[in-house]
Short mmCIF file of C-alpha atoms in Angstrom, two decimals:
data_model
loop_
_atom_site.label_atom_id
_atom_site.label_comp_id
_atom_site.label_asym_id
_atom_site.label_seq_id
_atom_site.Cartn_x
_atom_site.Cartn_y
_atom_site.Cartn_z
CA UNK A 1 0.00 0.00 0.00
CA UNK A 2 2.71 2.39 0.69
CA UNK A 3 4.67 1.87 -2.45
CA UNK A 4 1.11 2.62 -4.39
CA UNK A 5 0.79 5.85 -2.23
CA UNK A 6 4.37 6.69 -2.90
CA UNK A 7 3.83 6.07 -6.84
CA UNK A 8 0.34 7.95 -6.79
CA UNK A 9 2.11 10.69 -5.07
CA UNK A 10 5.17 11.29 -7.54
CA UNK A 11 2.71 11.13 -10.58
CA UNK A 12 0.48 14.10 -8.45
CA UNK A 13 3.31 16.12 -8.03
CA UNK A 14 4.68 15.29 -11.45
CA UNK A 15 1.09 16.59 -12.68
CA UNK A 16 0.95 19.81 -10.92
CA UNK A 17 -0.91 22.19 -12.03
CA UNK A 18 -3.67 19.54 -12.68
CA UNK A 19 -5.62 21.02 -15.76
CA UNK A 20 -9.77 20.92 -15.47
CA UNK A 21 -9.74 18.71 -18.77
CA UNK A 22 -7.82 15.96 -17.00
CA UNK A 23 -10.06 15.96 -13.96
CA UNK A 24 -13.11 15.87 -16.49
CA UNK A 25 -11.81 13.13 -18.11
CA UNK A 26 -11.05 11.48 -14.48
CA UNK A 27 -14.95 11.56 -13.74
CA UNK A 28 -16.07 10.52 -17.09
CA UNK A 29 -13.95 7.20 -16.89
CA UNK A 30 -15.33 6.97 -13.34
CA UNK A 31 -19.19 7.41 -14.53
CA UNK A 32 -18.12 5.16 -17.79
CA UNK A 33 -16.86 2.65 -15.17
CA UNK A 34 -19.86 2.28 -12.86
CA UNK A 35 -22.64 2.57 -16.09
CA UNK A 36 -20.58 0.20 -18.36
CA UNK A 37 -20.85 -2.57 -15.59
CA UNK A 38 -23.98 -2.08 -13.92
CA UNK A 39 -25.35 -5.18 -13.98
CA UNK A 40 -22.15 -7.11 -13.04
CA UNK A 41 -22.32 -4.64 -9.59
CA UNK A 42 -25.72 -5.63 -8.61
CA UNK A 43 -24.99 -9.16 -9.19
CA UNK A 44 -22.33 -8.82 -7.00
CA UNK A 45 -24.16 -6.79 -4.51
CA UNK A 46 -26.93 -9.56 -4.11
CA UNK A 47 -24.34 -12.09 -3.86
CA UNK A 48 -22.83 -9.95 -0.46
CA UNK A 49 -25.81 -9.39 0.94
CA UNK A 50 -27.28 -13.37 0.63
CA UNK A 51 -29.96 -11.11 -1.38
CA UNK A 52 -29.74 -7.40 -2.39
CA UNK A 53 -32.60 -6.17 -4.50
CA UNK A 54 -31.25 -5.77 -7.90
CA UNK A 55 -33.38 -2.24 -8.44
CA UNK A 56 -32.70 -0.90 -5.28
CA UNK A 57 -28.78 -1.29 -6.42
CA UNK A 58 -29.30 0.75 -9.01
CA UNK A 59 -30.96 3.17 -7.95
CA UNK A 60 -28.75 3.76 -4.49
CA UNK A 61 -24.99 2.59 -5.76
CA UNK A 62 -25.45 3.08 -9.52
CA UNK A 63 -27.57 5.83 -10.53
CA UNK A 64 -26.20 7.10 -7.07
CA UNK A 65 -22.65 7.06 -8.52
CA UNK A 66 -23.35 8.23 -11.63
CA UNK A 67 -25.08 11.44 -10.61
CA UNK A 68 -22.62 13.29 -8.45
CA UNK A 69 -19.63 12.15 -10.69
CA UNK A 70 -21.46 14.27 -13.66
CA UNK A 71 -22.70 16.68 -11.94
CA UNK A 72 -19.04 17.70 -11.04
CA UNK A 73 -17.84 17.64 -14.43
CA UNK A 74 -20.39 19.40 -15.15
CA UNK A 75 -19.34 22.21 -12.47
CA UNK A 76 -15.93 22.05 -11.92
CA UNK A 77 -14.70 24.48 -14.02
CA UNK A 78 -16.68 27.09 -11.66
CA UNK A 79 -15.61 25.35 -8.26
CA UNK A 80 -11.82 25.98 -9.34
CA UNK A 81 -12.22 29.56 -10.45
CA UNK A 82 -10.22 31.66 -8.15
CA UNK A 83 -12.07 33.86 -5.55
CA UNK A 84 -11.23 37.44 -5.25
CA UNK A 85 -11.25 38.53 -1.88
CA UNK A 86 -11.27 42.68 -0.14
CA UNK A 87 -8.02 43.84 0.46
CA UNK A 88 -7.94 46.04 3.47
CA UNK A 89 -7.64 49.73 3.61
CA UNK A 90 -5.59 51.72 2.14
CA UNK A 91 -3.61 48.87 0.07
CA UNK A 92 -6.48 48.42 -1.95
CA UNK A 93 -6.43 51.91 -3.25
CA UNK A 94 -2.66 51.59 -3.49
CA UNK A 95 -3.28 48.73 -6.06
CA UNK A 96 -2.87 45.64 -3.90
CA UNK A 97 -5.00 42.35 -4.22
CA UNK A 98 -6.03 39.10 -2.64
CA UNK A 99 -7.75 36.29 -3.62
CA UNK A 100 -7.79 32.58 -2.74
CA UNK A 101 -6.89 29.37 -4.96
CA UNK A 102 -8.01 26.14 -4.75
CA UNK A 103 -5.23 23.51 -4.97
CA UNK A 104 -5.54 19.65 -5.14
CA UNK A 105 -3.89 18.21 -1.61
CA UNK A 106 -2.13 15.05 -3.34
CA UNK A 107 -3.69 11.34 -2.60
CA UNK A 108 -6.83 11.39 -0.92
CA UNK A 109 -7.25 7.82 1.39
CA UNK A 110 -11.31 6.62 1.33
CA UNK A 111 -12.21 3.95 3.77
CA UNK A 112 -15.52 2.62 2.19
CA UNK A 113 -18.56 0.65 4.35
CA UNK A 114 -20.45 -2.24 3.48
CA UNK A 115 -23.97 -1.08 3.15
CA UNK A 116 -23.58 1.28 -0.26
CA UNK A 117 -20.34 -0.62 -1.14
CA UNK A 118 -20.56 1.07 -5.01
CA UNK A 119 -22.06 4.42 -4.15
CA UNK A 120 -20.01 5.30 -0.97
CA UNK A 121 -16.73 4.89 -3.02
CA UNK A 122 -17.52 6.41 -6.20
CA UNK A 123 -19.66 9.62 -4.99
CA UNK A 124 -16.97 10.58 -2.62
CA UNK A 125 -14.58 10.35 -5.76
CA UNK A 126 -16.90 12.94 -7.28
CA UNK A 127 -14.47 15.54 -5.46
CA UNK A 128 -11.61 13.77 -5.33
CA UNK A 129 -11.17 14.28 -8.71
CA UNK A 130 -12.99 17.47 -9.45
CA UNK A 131 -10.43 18.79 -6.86
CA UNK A 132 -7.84 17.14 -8.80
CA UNK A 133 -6.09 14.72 -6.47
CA UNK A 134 -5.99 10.47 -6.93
CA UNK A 135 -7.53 8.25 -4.59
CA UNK A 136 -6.87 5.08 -2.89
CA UNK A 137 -9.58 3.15 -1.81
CA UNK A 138 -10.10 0.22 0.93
CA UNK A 139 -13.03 -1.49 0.41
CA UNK A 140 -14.93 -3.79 2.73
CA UNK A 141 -14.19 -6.95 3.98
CA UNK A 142 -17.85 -7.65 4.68
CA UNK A 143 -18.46 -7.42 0.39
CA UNK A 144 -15.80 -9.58 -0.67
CA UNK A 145 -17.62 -9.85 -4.03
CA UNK A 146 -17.96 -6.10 -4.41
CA UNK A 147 -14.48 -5.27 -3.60
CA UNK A 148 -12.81 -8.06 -5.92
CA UNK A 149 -14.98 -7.01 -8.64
CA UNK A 150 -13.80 -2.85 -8.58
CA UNK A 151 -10.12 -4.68 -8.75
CA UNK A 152 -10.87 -6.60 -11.55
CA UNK A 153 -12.08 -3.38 -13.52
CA UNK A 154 -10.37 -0.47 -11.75
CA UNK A 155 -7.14 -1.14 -14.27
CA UNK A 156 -9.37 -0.70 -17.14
CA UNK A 157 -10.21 2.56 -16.76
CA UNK A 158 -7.46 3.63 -14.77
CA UNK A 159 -3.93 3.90 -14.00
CA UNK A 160 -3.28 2.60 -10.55
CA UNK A 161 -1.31 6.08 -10.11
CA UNK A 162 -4.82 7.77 -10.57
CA UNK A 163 -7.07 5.01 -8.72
CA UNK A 164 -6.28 1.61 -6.87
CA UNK A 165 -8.60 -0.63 -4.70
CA UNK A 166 -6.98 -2.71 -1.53
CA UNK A 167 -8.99 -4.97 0.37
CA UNK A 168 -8.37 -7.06 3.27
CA UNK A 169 -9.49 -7.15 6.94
CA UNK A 170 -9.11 -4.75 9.98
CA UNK A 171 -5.49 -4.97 10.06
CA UNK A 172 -5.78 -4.10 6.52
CA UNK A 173 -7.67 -1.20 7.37
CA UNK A 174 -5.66 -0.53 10.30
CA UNK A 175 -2.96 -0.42 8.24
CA UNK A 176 -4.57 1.75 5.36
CA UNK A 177 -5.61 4.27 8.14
CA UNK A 178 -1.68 5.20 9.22
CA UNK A 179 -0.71 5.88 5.81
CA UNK A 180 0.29 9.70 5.57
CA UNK A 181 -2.41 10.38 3.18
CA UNK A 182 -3.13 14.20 2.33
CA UNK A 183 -6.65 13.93 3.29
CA UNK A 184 -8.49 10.66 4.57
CA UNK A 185 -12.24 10.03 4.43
CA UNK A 186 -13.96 7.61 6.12
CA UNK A 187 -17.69 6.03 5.86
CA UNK A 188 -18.45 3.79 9.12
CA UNK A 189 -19.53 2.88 12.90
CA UNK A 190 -18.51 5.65 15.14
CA UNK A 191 -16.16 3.46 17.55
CA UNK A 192 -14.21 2.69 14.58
CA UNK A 193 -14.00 6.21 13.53
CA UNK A 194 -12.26 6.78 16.92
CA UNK A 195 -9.54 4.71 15.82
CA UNK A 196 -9.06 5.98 12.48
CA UNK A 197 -8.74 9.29 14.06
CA UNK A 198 -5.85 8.48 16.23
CA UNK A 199 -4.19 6.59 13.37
CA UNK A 200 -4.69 9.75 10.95
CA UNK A 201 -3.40 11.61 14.16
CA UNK A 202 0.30 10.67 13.38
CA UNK A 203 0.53 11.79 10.26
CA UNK A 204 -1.46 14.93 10.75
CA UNK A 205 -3.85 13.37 8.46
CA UNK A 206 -6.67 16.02 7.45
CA UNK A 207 -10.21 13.31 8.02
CA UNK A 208 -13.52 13.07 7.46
CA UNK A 209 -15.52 10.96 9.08
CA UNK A 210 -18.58 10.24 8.07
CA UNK A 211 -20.72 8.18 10.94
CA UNK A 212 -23.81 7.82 11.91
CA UNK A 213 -25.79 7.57 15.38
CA UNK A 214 -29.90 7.50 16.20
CA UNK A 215 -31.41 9.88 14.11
CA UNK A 216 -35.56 10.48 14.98
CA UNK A 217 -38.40 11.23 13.23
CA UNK A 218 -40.84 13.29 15.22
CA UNK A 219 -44.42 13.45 13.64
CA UNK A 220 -45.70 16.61 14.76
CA UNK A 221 -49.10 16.86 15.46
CA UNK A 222 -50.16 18.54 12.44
CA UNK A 223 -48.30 15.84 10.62
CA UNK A 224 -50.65 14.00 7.78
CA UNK A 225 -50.22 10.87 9.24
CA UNK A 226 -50.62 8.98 6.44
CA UNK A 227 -48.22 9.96 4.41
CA UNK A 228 -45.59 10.20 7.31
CA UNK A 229 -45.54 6.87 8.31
CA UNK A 230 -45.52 5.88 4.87
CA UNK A 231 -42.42 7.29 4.76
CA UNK A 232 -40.77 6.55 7.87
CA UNK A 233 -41.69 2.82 6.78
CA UNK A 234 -40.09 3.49 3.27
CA UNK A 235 -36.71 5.14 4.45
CA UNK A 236 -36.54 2.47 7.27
CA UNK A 237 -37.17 -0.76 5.01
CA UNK A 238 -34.69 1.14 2.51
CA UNK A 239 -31.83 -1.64 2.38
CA UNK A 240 -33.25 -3.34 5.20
CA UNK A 241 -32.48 -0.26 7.39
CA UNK A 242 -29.10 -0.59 7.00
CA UNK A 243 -28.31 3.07 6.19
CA UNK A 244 -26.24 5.57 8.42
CA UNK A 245 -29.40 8.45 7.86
CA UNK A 246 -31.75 5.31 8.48
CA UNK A 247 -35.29 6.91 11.25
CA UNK A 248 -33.93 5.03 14.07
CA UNK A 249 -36.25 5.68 15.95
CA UNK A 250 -40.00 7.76 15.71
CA UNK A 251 -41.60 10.14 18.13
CA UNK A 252 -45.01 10.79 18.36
CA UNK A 253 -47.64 12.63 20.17
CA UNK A 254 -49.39 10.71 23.15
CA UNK A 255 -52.94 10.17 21.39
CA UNK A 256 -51.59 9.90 18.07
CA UNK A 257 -49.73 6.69 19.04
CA UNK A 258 -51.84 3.98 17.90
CA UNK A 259 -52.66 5.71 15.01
CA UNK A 260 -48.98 6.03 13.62
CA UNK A 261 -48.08 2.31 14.79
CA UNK A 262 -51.51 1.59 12.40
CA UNK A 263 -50.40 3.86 9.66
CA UNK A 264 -46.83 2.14 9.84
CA UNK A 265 -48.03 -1.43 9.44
CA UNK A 266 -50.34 -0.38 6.55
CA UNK A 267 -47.72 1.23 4.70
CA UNK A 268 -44.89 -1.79 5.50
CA UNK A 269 -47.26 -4.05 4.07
CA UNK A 270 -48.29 -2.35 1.33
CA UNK A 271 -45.11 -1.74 0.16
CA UNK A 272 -43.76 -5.49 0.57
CA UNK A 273 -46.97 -7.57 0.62
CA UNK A 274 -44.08 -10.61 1.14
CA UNK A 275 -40.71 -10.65 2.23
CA UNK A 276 -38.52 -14.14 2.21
CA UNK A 277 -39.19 -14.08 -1.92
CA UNK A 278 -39.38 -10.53 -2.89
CA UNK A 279 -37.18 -9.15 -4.90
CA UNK A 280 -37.61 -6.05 -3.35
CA UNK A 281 -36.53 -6.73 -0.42
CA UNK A 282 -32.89 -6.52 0.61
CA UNK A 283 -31.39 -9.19 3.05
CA UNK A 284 -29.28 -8.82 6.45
CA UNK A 285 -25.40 -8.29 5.21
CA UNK A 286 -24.48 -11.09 7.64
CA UNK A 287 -24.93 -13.66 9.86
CA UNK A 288 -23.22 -11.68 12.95
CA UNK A 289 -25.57 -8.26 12.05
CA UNK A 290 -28.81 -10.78 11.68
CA UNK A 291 -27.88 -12.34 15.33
CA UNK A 292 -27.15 -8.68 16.73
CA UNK A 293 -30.66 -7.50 15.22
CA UNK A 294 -32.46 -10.58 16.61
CA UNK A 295 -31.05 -9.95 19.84
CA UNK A 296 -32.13 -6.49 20.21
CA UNK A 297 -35.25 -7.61 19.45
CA UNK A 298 -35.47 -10.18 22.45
CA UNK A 299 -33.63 -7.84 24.86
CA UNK A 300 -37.02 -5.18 23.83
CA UNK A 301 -39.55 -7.70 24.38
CA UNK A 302 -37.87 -9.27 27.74
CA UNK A 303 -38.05 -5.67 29.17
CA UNK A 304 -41.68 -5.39 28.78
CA UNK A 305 -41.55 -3.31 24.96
CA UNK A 306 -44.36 -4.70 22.40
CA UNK A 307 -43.37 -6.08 19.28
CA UNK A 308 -45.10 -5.96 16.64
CA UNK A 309 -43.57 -8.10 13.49
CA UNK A 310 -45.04 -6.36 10.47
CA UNK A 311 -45.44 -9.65 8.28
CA UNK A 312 -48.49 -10.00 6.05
CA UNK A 313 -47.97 -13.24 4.20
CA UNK A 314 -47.24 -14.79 7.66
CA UNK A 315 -43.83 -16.00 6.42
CA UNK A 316 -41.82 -18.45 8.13
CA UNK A 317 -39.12 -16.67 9.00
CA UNK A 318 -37.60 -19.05 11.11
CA UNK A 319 -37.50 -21.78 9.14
CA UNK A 320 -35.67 -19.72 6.31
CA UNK A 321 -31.99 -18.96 5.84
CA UNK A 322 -32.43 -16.29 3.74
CA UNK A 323 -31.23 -13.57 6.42
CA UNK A 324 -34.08 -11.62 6.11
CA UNK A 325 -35.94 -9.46 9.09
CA UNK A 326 -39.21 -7.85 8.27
CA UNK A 327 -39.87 -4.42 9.74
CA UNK A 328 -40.33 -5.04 13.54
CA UNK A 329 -42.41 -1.91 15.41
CA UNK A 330 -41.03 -1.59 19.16
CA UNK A 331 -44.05 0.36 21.29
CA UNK A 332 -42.62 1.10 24.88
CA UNK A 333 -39.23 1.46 23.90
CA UNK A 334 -37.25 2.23 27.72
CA UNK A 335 -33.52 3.73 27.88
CA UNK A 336 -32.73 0.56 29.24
CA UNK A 337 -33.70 -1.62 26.07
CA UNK A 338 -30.21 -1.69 23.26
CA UNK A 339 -32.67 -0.78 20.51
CA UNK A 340 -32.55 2.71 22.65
CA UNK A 341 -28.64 2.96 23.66
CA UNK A 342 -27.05 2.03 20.18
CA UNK A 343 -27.76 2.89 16.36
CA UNK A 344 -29.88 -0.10 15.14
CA UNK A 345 -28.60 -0.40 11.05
CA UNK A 346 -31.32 -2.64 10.23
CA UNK A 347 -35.24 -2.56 10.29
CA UNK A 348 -36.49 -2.63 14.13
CA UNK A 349 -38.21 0.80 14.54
CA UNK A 350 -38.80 2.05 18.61
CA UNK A 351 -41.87 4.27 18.90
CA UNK A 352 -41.71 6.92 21.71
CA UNK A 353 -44.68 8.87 22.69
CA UNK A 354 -44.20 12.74 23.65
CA UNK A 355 -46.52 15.34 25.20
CA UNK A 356 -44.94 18.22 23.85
CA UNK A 357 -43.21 19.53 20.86
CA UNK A 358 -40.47 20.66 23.55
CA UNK A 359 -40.56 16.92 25.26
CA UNK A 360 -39.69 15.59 22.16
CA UNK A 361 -36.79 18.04 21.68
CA UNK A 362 -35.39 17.26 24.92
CA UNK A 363 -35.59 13.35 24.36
CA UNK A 364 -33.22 14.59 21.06
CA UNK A 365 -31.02 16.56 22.65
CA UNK A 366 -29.85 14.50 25.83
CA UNK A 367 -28.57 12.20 23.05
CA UNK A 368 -25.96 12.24 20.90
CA UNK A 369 -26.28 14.55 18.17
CA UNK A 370 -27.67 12.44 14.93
CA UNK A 371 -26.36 12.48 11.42
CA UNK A 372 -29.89 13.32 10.38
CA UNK A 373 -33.41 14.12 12.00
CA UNK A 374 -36.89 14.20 10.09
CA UNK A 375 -39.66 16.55 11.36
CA UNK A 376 -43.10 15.82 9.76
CA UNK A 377 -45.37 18.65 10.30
CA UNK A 378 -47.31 21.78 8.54
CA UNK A 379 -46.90 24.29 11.86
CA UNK A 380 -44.48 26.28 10.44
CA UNK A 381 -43.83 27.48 13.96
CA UNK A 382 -43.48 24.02 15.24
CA UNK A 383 -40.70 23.12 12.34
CA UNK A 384 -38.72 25.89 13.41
CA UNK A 385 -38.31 25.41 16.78
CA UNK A 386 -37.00 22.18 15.89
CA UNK A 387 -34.66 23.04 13.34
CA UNK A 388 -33.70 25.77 15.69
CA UNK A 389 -33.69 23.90 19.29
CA UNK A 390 -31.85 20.86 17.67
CA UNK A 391 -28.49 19.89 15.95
CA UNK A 392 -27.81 17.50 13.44
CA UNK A 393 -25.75 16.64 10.46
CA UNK A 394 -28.70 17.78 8.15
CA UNK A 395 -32.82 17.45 7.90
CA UNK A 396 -35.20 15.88 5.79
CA UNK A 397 -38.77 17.81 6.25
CA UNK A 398 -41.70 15.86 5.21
CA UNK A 399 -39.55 13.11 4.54
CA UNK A 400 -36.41 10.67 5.22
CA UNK A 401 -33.21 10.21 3.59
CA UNK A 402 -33.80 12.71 0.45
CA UNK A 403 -31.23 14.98 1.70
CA UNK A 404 -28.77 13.18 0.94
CA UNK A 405 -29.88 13.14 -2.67
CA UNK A 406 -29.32 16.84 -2.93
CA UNK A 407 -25.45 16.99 -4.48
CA UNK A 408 -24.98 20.88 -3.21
CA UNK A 409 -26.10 19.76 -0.25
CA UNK A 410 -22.95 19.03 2.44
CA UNK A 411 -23.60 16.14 3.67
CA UNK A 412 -22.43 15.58 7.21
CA UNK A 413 -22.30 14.55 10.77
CA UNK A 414 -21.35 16.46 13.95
CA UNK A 415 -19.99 15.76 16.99
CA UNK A 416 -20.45 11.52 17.36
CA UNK A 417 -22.13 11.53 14.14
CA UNK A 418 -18.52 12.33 12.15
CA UNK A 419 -16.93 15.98 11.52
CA UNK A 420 -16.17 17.66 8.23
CA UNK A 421 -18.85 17.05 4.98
CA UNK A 422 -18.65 16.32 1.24
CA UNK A 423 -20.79 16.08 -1.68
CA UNK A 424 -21.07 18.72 -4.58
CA UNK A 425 -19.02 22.07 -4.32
CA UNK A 426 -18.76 21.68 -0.48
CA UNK A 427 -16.95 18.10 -1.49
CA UNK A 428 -14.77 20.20 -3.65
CA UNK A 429 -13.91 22.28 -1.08
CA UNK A 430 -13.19 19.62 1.43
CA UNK A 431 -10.22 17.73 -0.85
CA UNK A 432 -8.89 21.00 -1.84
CA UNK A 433 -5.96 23.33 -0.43
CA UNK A 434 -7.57 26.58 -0.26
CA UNK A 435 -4.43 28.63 -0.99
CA UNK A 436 -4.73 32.78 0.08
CA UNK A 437 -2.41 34.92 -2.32
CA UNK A 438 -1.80 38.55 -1.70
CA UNK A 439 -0.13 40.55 -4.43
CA UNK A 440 1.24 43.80 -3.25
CA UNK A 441 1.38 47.08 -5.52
CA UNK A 442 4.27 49.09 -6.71
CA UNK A 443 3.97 51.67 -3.85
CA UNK A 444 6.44 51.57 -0.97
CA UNK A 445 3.15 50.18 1.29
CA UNK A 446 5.43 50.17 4.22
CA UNK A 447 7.27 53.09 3.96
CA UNK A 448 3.84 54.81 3.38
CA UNK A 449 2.30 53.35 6.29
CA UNK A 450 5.11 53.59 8.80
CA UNK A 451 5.49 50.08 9.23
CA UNK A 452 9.89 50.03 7.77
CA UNK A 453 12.14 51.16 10.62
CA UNK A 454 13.09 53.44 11.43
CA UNK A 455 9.65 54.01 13.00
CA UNK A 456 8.56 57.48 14.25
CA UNK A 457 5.63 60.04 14.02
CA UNK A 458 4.28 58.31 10.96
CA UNK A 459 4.14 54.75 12.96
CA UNK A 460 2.72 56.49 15.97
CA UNK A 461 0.49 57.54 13.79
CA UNK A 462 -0.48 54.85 12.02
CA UNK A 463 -0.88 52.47 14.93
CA UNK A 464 -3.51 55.33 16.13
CA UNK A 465 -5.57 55.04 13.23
CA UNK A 466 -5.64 51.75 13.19
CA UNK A 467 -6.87 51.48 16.81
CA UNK A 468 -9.50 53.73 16.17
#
């Protein structure tokens, strides 16, 4: 790994100044890459996950993929303009100026997850290259098939000095993480985004860390219920949950309780009338997630929680290997039950009940802040005092997930959730050098201002103006 890092470096400096044409053609061998073998990725996404459903793969890993990489060769030419900035008084009448460049950092290091193996490599490349850098990527032990297949193809598009995949297993990544990369991005649990951190630490690593946590959805009481659960139900069942902006859990008020539990089961089942056989739906990644899951599940109902298995063919789920969990509603959810203490990743949804808008703020707040929240509701005065009494990576209103669609969005975490953001022109920003240059005029500046020894009347003078 480090002789590819030491290669891909040399060819980066070698490069420098990396022309917009070259990044362009960077992204279009990256979209040409993910379009020309999208079938071969979902096949190999359904063979990682046991089952993966082959339209959901394209619509969250390859259409995923393809959009921000051409919508940032479509706007990188503007990103990389240079930004003039106010020069301060008097050197700008004297003919001084300042402005701000934005420079590739080198080899950017992504650490990619398991549960959008395609999309959460290629959409991060999106500004890699548009920021003109090359990338290294480790991919994820837990998609073996996923990883060996972006090996197989990477050299066809690409010279390892502009793009190489490694794979292996946490001393792989452990490894991957202490490499004095110029900027280092990983997608993952937040535990193990404490230890990437201290790795990075080292080297001084620039990182962004992209995490998760328990992000709610709070149904306001002028919510439309219907549609709400709806989609709560949709963004939870989304991959089987297993997504970092995944409604972990949903608060509602008091005597609207039974109502959104009703309006959740109706919308589960209308949207997979089966499960074990439908193509639709996605499958646990693994046996060691499925057993976690399961065992949340017991630990809810053993502490008095109600479970309600939303499962309208009355499958036999038990008799199945398939690694499959329908949507399981947890009414009752206490602090004391794991679905409550750690972020779920898969489809068990806790309902808590609130009696005011300000309750349900507080249960937020005294938690960890989330990657994302979702606030369903048409009091406009309601919706602000939750955008504004709450912090969180970013918001879906009237929805879940969709934010993360939105490429000029930065997507984010804060605090336990992860620090720093990409996507779009705030993903350009992020993995480039923001370089300030200050040209000074022909004047003697210093002379004029007093600020060249020897200093007298005119610096007294100067430092008096200054001070106001």
């Amino acid at each position: 790994m480090r002789e590819i890092l030491d290669r891909q470096r040399a060819a980066f400096m070698a490069e420098l100044p990396v022309p917009i044409d070259v990044r362009r053609d960077r992204l279009r061998r990256a979209v040409a890459m993910v379009k020309d073998n999208a079938a071969r990725f979902c096949d190999a996404l359904s063979e990682d996950f046991g089952h993966r459903s082959p339209r959901q793969s394209m619509i969250t890993d390859v259409v995923a993929s393809v959009s921000p990489l051409k919508h940032a060769e479509k706007m990188v030419t503007r990103w990389a303009r240079r930004e003039k900035k106010p020069v301060m008084f008097p050197l700008g009448l004297l003919g001084a100026r300042a402005w701000v460049e934005y420079q590739p950092k080198g080899v950017v290091g992504i650490i990619a997850p398991w549960n959008f193996p395609v999309n959460l490599v290629m959409s991060p490349l999106a500004g890699v290259f548009a920021a003109g850098n090359r990338a290294m990527v480790k991919t994820s032990e837990f998609t073996p098939a996923t990883a060996a297949l972006f090996e197989e193809l990477c050299p066809r598009y690409f010279d390892p000095a502009e793009l190489a995949f490694v794979s292996g297993g946490p001393e792989v990544g452990q490894a991957f993480s202490a490499l004095p990369f110029d900027h280092l991005l990983f997608t993952g649990a937040t535990g193990i985004g404490r230890h990437i951190l201290h790795a990075a630490a080292d080297n001084l690593t620039p990182v962004t860390l992209e995490l998760g946590g328990k992000s709610p959805a709070i149904l306001g009481r002028s919510a439309n219920l219907a549609q709400a659960t709806e989609r709560v139900a949709m963004g939870k069942m989304l991959n089987a949950g297993q997504i970092c902006i995944a409604p972990d859990y949903l608060m509602v008020a008091a005597e609207q309780e039974q109502a959104a539990v009703d309006g959740l089961v109706r919308a589960a089942s209308a949207m997979y009338p089966t499960l074990l056989s439908n193509p639709d739906y996605t499958a646990i990644i693994n046996d060691r997630h499925f057993a976690r899951l399961t065992a949340a599940i017991d630990d809810a109902r053993a502490k008095g929680a109600e479970v309600i298995a939303v499962n309208p063919a009355n499958e036999d789920f038990a008799a199945s290997n398939a690694r499959k969990l329908p949507l399981h509603i947890i009414r009752n959810a206490t602090d004391d039950m794991t679905v409550m203490q750690e972020e779920i990743f898969g489809p068990l949804l806790p309902v808590r009940k609130y009696d005011s808008i300000d309750g349900a703020i507080g249960e937020v707040n005294r938690r960890d802040r989330p990657l994302a929240l979702y606030y369903f509701g048409s009091d406009e005065a309601e919706r602000r005092r939750v955008l504004d009494r709450t912090i969180s990576g970013g918001v879906s209103l009237d929805d879940t997930i969709f934010h993360v669609s939105m490429e000029e969005l930065p997507f984010g975490g804060i605090g336990p959730s992860g620090m720093g953001a990409y996507h779009g022109e705030p993903g350009f920003r992020t993995f480039s050098h923001a370089k300030s240059v200050f040209k000074q005029s022909r004047f003697d500046v210093a002379g004029l201002g007093g600020l060249k020894p020897p200093y007298g009347r005119k610096t007294d003078a100067a430092i008096k103006q200054q001070l106001g």
